mmCIF file of C-alpha atoms in Angstrom:
data_model
loop_
_atom_site.group_PDB
_atom_site.id
_atom_site.type_symbol
_atom_site.label_atom_id
_atom_site.label_comp_id
_atom_site.label_asym_id
_atom_site.label_seq_id
_atom_site.Cartn_x
_atom_site.Cartn_y
_atom_site.Cartn_z
ATOM 1 C CA UNK B 1 -30.358 -31.228 13.817
ATOM 2 C CA UNK B 2 -28.436 -28.364 12.183
ATOM 3 C CA UNK B 3 -30.473 -28.521 8.959
ATOM 4 C CA UNK B 4 -33.654 -27.788 10.951
ATOM 5 C CA UNK B 5 -32.288 -24.505 12.311
ATOM 6 C CA UNK B 6 -33.663 -21.255 10.866
ATOM 7 C CA UNK B 7 -31.202 -19.880 8.306
ATOM 8 C CA UNK B 8 -30.602 -16.680 10.358
ATOM 9 C CA UNK B 9 -29.574 -18.797 13.387
ATOM 10 C CA UNK B 10 -27.311 -20.978 11.251
ATOM 11 C CA UNK B 11 -25.615 -17.877 9.828
ATOM 12 C CA UNK B 12 -24.906 -16.639 13.363
ATOM 13 C CA UNK B 13 -23.369 -20.006 14.283
ATOM 14 C CA UNK B 14 -21.231 -20.081 11.149
ATOM 15 C CA UNK B 15 -20.141 -16.467 11.681
ATOM 16 C CA UNK B 16 -18.328 -17.605 14.872
ATOM 17 C CA UNK B 17 -16.068 -19.974 12.869
ATOM 18 C CA UNK B 18 -12.699 -18.716 11.537
ATOM 19 C CA UNK B 19 -12.997 -17.471 7.952
ATOM 20 C CA UNK B 20 -10.447 -19.886 6.470
ATOM 21 C CA UNK B 21 -12.301 -22.846 7.960
ATOM 22 C CA UNK B 22 -15.562 -21.564 6.540
ATOM 23 C CA UNK B 23 -14.114 -21.560 3.028
ATOM 24 C CA UNK B 24 -11.971 -24.722 3.203
ATOM 25 C CA UNK B 25 -14.186 -26.952 5.410
ATOM 26 C CA UNK B 26 -17.712 -25.749 6.190
ATOM 27 C CA UNK B 27 -18.434 -24.891 2.556
ATOM 28 C CA UNK B 28 -18.007 -28.604 1.718
ATOM 29 C CA UNK B 29 -20.485 -29.921 4.252
ATOM 30 C CA UNK B 30 -23.676 -29.631 2.198
ATOM 31 C CA UNK B 31 -25.381 -27.519 -0.426
ATOM 32 C CA UNK B 32 -27.073 -25.353 2.199
ATOM 33 C CA UNK B 33 -23.780 -24.496 3.907
ATOM 34 C CA UNK B 34 -22.046 -23.910 0.576
ATOM 35 C CA UNK B 35 -24.781 -21.395 -0.399
ATOM 36 C CA UNK B 36 -24.458 -19.635 2.971
ATOM 37 C CA UNK B 37 -20.685 -19.429 2.766
ATOM 38 C CA UNK B 38 -20.863 -18.150 -0.809
ATOM 39 C CA UNK B 39 -23.607 -15.639 0.065
ATOM 40 C CA UNK B 40 -23.402 -12.107 1.370
ATOM 41 C CA UNK B 41 -25.289 -12.309 4.672
ATOM 42 C CA UNK B 42 -22.675 -14.430 6.530
ATOM 43 C CA UNK B 43 -19.783 -12.176 5.496
ATOM 44 C CA UNK B 44 -21.686 -8.966 6.234
ATOM 45 C CA UNK B 45 -22.233 -10.290 9.749
ATOM 46 C CA UNK B 46 -18.574 -11.249 10.141
ATOM 47 C CA UNK B 47 -17.512 -7.824 8.939
ATOM 48 C CA UNK B 48 -19.835 -6.180 11.498
ATOM 49 C CA UNK B 49 -18.687 -8.439 14.315
ATOM 50 C CA UNK B 50 -15.030 -7.723 13.624
ATOM 51 C CA UNK B 51 -15.410 -3.965 13.143
ATOM 52 C CA UNK B 52 -14.687 -3.986 9.365
ATOM 53 C CA UNK B 53 -18.010 -2.269 8.791
ATOM 54 C CA UNK B 54 -20.757 -1.117 11.154
ATOM 55 C CA UNK B 55 -24.383 -2.077 11.329
ATOM 56 C CA UNK B 56 -25.511 1.164 9.685
ATOM 57 C CA UNK B 57 -22.860 1.057 6.962
ATOM 58 C CA UNK B 58 -24.040 1.781 3.452
ATOM 59 C CA UNK B 59 -21.089 -0.134 2.049
ATOM 60 C CA UNK B 60 -22.231 -2.063 -1.033
ATOM 61 C CA UNK B 61 -19.506 -4.550 -1.658
ATOM 62 C CA UNK B 62 -19.814 -6.556 -4.834
ATOM 63 C CA UNK B 63 -18.358 -9.597 -3.087
ATOM 64 C CA UNK B 64 -18.542 -9.507 0.704
ATOM 65 C CA UNK B 65 -16.293 -12.526 1.134
ATOM 66 C CA UNK B 66 -13.495 -10.766 -0.792
ATOM 67 C CA UNK B 67 -14.262 -7.538 1.102
ATOM 68 C CA UNK B 68 -13.755 -9.436 4.380
ATOM 69 C CA UNK B 69 -10.461 -11.049 3.372
ATOM 70 C CA UNK B 70 -9.042 -7.868 1.772
ATOM 71 C CA UNK B 71 -9.962 -5.834 4.842
ATOM 72 C CA UNK B 72 -8.366 -8.347 7.178
ATOM 73 C CA UNK B 73 -5.196 -8.529 5.071
ATOM 74 C CA UNK B 74 -4.843 -4.794 4.540
ATOM 75 C CA UNK B 75 -1.333 -3.689 5.400
ATOM 76 C CA UNK B 76 1.501 -1.627 3.954
ATOM 77 C CA UNK B 77 3.332 -3.827 1.463
ATOM 78 C CA UNK B 78 6.317 -1.485 1.319
ATOM 79 C CA UNK B 79 9.022 -2.706 3.675
ATOM 80 C CA UNK B 80 11.163 -0.250 5.615
ATOM 81 C CA UNK B 81 9.175 2.767 4.425
ATOM 82 C CA UNK B 82 10.750 5.273 6.802
ATOM 83 C CA UNK B 83 14.433 4.338 6.817
ATOM 84 C CA UNK B 84 14.395 2.663 10.217
ATOM 85 C CA UNK B 85 16.513 -0.162 8.683
ATOM 86 C CA UNK B 86 18.808 2.053 6.593
ATOM 87 C CA UNK B 87 18.321 1.105 2.879
ATOM 88 C CA UNK B 88 17.321 -2.518 3.630
ATOM 89 C CA UNK B 89 14.633 -3.920 1.241
ATOM 90 C CA UNK B 90 15.230 -1.123 -1.264
ATOM 91 C CA UNK B 91 16.774 -2.301 -4.559
ATOM 92 C CA UNK B 92 17.912 -0.757 -7.795
ATOM 93 C CA UNK B 93 19.404 2.044 -5.696
ATOM 94 C CA UNK B 94 20.877 4.981 -7.664
ATOM 95 C CA UNK B 95 23.229 6.978 -5.461
ATOM 96 C CA UNK B 96 23.877 10.190 -7.350
ATOM 97 C CA UNK B 97 26.062 12.860 -5.752
ATOM 98 C CA UNK B 98 26.759 11.781 -2.197
ATOM 99 C CA UNK B 99 23.979 9.194 -2.413
ATOM 100 C CA UNK B 100 20.986 8.509 -0.169
ATOM 101 C CA UNK B 101 21.130 9.313 3.532
ATOM 102 C CA UNK B 102 18.757 8.630 6.417
ATOM 103 C CA UNK B 103 18.126 11.456 8.867
ATOM 104 C CA UNK B 104 16.054 12.003 11.988
ATOM 105 C CA UNK B 105 12.955 14.203 11.807
ATOM 106 C CA UNK B 106 12.562 17.152 11.601
ATOM 107 C CA UNK B 107 16.096 17.554 10.227
ATOM 108 C CA UNK B 108 17.900 20.838 9.504
ATOM 109 C CA UNK B 109 15.511 23.485 8.120
ATOM 110 C CA UNK B 110 12.723 20.905 8.152
ATOM 111 C CA UNK B 111 9.283 20.341 9.678
ATOM 112 C CA UNK B 112 7.877 17.579 11.829
ATOM 113 C CA UNK B 113 5.953 14.863 10.034
ATOM 114 C CA UNK B 114 2.100 14.875 10.457
ATOM 115 C CA UNK B 115 2.231 11.485 12.212
ATOM 116 C CA UNK B 116 4.162 11.003 15.462
ATOM 117 C CA UNK B 117 4.799 7.414 14.409
ATOM 118 C CA UNK B 118 7.262 8.481 11.735
ATOM 119 C CA UNK B 119 10.751 9.324 13.064
ATOM 120 C CA UNK B 120 13.100 9.206 10.057
ATOM 121 C CA UNK B 121 13.216 10.039 6.345
ATOM 122 C CA UNK B 122 15.412 9.428 3.333
ATOM 123 C CA UNK B 123 17.127 12.390 1.763
ATOM 124 C CA UNK B 124 18.739 12.839 -1.690
ATOM 125 C CA UNK B 125 21.860 14.577 -2.816
ATOM 126 C CA UNK B 126 23.069 16.937 -5.598
ATOM 127 C CA UNK B 127 22.561 14.413 -8.410
ATOM 128 C CA UNK B 128 19.605 12.092 -9.013
ATOM 129 C CA UNK B 129 19.034 9.505 -6.329
ATOM 130 C CA UNK B 130 16.429 6.774 -6.939
ATOM 131 C CA UNK B 131 15.370 3.599 -5.149
ATOM 132 C CA UNK B 132 12.730 0.948 -5.795
ATOM 133 C CA UNK B 133 10.868 -2.030 -4.373
ATOM 134 C CA UNK B 134 9.113 -4.787 -6.282
ATOM 135 C CA UNK B 135 6.148 -6.357 -4.425
ATOM 136 C CA UNK B 136 5.204 -9.947 -5.205
ATOM 137 C CA UNK B 137 1.429 -9.935 -4.683
ATOM 138 C CA UNK B 138 1.137 -13.756 -4.565
ATOM 139 C CA UNK B 139 3.819 -13.986 -1.939
ATOM 140 C CA UNK B 140 1.864 -11.441 0.092
ATOM 141 C CA UNK B 141 -1.257 -13.646 -0.090
ATOM 142 C CA UNK B 142 -3.224 -12.086 -2.942
ATOM 143 C CA UNK B 143 -4.251 -15.022 -5.094
ATOM 144 C CA UNK B 144 -4.489 -14.918 -8.876
ATOM 145 C CA UNK B 145 -8.300 -15.261 -9.148
ATOM 146 C CA UNK B 146 -8.750 -12.345 -6.757
ATOM 147 C CA UNK B 147 -6.401 -10.086 -8.718
ATOM 148 C CA UNK B 148 -7.810 -11.113 -12.086
ATOM 149 C CA UNK B 149 -11.549 -11.072 -11.265
ATOM 150 C CA UNK B 150 -12.135 -8.733 -8.351
ATOM 151 C CA UNK B 151 -9.239 -6.437 -9.271
ATOM 152 C CA UNK B 152 -9.098 -4.794 -5.866
ATOM 153 C CA UNK B 153 -7.883 -1.217 -5.581
ATOM 154 C CA UNK B 154 -4.120 -0.796 -5.305
ATOM 155 C CA UNK B 155 -3.514 2.455 -3.381
ATOM 156 C CA UNK B 156 -0.123 4.078 -3.548
ATOM 157 C CA UNK B 157 1.022 6.899 -1.232
ATOM 158 C CA UNK B 158 4.292 8.717 -0.714
ATOM 159 C CA UNK B 159 5.317 11.742 1.317
ATOM 160 C CA UNK B 160 7.916 14.275 0.207
ATOM 161 C CA UNK B 161 9.359 17.588 1.435
ATOM 162 C CA UNK B 162 12.174 19.983 0.808
ATOM 163 C CA UNK B 163 14.286 21.800 3.340
ATOM 164 C CA UNK B 164 13.413 25.458 3.623
ATOM 165 C CA UNK B 165 16.825 26.716 2.516
ATOM 166 C CA UNK B 166 17.252 24.624 -0.675
ATOM 167 C CA UNK B 167 15.265 23.828 -3.838
ATOM 168 C CA UNK B 168 14.811 20.248 -4.992
ATOM 169 C CA UNK B 169 13.088 17.914 -7.472
ATOM 170 C CA UNK B 170 10.873 14.851 -6.740
ATOM 171 C CA UNK B 171 9.442 12.019 -8.884
ATOM 172 C CA UNK B 172 7.246 8.970 -8.200
ATOM 173 C CA UNK B 173 6.693 6.092 -10.660
ATOM 174 C CA UNK B 174 4.610 3.004 -9.904
ATOM 175 C CA UNK B 175 4.012 0.138 -12.346
ATOM 176 C CA UNK B 176 1.715 -2.879 -12.205
ATOM 177 C CA UNK B 177 3.514 -5.813 -13.772
ATOM 178 C CA UNK B 178 2.507 -9.196 -15.197
ATOM 179 C CA UNK B 179 4.086 -12.579 -14.499
ATOM 180 C CA UNK B 180 6.706 -11.734 -17.133
ATOM 181 C CA UNK B 181 7.060 -8.197 -15.752
ATOM 182 C CA UNK B 182 5.280 -6.559 -18.680
ATOM 183 C CA UNK B 183 3.807 -3.204 -17.703
ATOM 184 C CA UNK B 184 -0.008 -3.475 -17.473
ATOM 185 C CA UNK B 185 -0.640 -0.088 -15.836
ATOM 186 C CA UNK B 186 1.558 2.821 -14.774
ATOM 187 C CA UNK B 187 1.404 5.972 -12.808
ATOM 188 C CA UNK B 188 4.167 8.528 -13.166
ATOM 189 C CA UNK B 189 4.088 11.873 -11.496
ATOM 190 C CA UNK B 190 5.398 14.992 -13.108
ATOM 191 C CA UNK B 191 8.858 16.087 -12.012
ATOM 192 C CA UNK B 192 7.827 18.260 -9.094
ATOM 193 C CA UNK B 193 10.011 21.251 -8.389
ATOM 194 C CA UNK B 194 10.190 22.737 -4.869
ATOM 195 C CA UNK B 195 11.727 26.214 -4.867
ATOM 196 C CA UNK B 196 14.413 27.491 -2.532
ATOM 197 C CA UNK B 197 12.919 29.329 0.537
ATOM 198 C CA UNK B 198 9.930 26.966 0.672
ATOM 199 C CA UNK B 199 7.889 26.216 3.785
ATOM 200 C CA UNK B 200 9.381 22.667 4.190
ATOM 201 C CA UNK B 201 5.909 21.178 4.750
ATOM 202 C CA UNK B 202 5.386 17.470 4.106
ATOM 203 C CA UNK B 203 3.169 16.774 1.096
ATOM 204 C CA UNK B 204 1.343 13.516 0.297
ATOM 205 C CA UNK B 205 1.392 12.060 -3.214
ATOM 206 C CA UNK B 206 -1.369 9.523 -3.826
ATOM 207 C CA UNK B 207 -2.712 7.399 -6.686
ATOM 208 C CA UNK B 208 -5.314 4.572 -6.851
ATOM 209 C CA UNK B 209 -5.195 1.850 -9.480
ATOM 210 C CA UNK B 210 -8.591 0.318 -10.334
ATOM 211 C CA UNK B 211 -10.076 -1.630 -13.294
ATOM 212 C CA UNK B 212 -6.523 -2.453 -14.407
ATOM 213 C CA UNK B 213 -7.368 -5.728 -16.083
ATOM 214 C CA UNK B 214 -6.298 -9.300 -15.368
ATOM 215 C CA UNK B 215 -2.728 -10.504 -15.014
ATOM 216 C CA UNK B 216 -1.268 -8.193 -12.339
ATOM 217 C CA UNK B 217 1.280 -10.127 -10.241
ATOM 218 C CA UNK B 218 3.790 -7.470 -9.109
ATOM 219 C CA UNK B 219 3.886 -3.817 -8.100
ATOM 220 C CA UNK B 220 7.065 -1.835 -8.759
ATOM 221 C CA UNK B 221 7.376 1.335 -6.654
ATOM 222 C CA UNK B 222 10.145 3.811 -7.466
ATOM 223 C CA UNK B 223 10.813 7.344 -6.207
ATOM 224 C CA UNK B 224 13.649 9.779 -6.005
ATOM 225 C CA UNK B 225 14.958 13.277 -6.540
ATOM 226 C CA UNK B 226 17.849 15.677 -6.068
ATOM 227 C CA UNK B 227 18.584 19.214 -5.005
ATOM 228 C CA UNK B 228 18.574 22.005 -7.554
ATOM 229 C CA UNK B 229 21.484 23.977 -6.119
ATOM 230 C CA UNK B 230 24.070 21.222 -6.566
ATOM 231 C CA UNK B 231 25.386 21.692 -3.033
ATOM 232 C CA UNK B 232 27.631 18.896 -1.768
ATOM 233 C CA UNK B 233 25.853 16.850 0.906
ATOM 234 C CA UNK B 234 22.135 16.165 1.392
ATOM 235 C CA UNK B 235 20.053 19.172 0.391
ATOM 236 C CA UNK B 236 17.661 17.324 -1.966
ATOM 237 C CA UNK B 237 14.108 16.072 -1.574
ATOM 238 C CA UNK B 238 13.154 14.118 1.555
ATOM 239 C CA UNK B 239 10.851 11.103 1.325
ATOM 240 C CA UNK B 240 9.250 8.858 3.925
ATOM 241 C CA UNK B 241 6.191 6.803 4.931
ATOM 242 C CA UNK B 242 5.757 5.298 1.447
ATOM 243 C CA UNK B 243 2.928 2.762 1.161
ATOM 244 C CA UNK B 244 1.267 0.326 -1.190
ATOM 245 C CA UNK B 245 -1.984 -1.253 0.003
ATOM 246 C CA UNK B 246 -4.472 -3.610 -1.631
ATOM 247 C CA UNK B 247 -7.974 -2.546 -0.565
ATOM 248 C CA UNK B 248 -11.627 -3.635 -1.090
#
């Protein structure tokens, strides 16, 4: 009989069951199973078994069930971050000057990107170019109670560079929005100026939202820039490998 098994053995048996079934089915079997599914030990074991944390980890998650699901779901929510699909998935596009263009790395007077997985970048022109994406968190599987109670970290990253023979400007603005698209939290970089005759190295911009309060349903990511010499063509800032991730 299952109820006669030592709790440690029962946890090991339950840990072999898919996580969704644990929550939707096993949790309803009896009070003992409900307590085990709601407790930390089962989810710590599942995290260890699936490589989300190791046996010696000092990770002290407040809610191990949420830690498990957030770790399993972690992915880049920005679509087409490197221009492999032209400007697809990017909205509210502002095409100043000659507009946005996609180029192959490293590009003229440019440097290779730190990751070999990135092959292209977006480049701006001689007037401001901007583009944005709005991420629907519920559509991506992040339920309201999770966002309102756990308030997992929302990590934003972007990479930018100039070409070594031209100066340029760069900006990043990310907003956390409510159901009605009210701004609940915002990060806006300074307008970053890259001088002419720069080293063309790629630079990472990063910001982490935490303790942002209940009600967040959307993330609006916007970036852009221009060149500072007003040369016709595409001598402005280059951007690629943008990312928004929801993390434990």
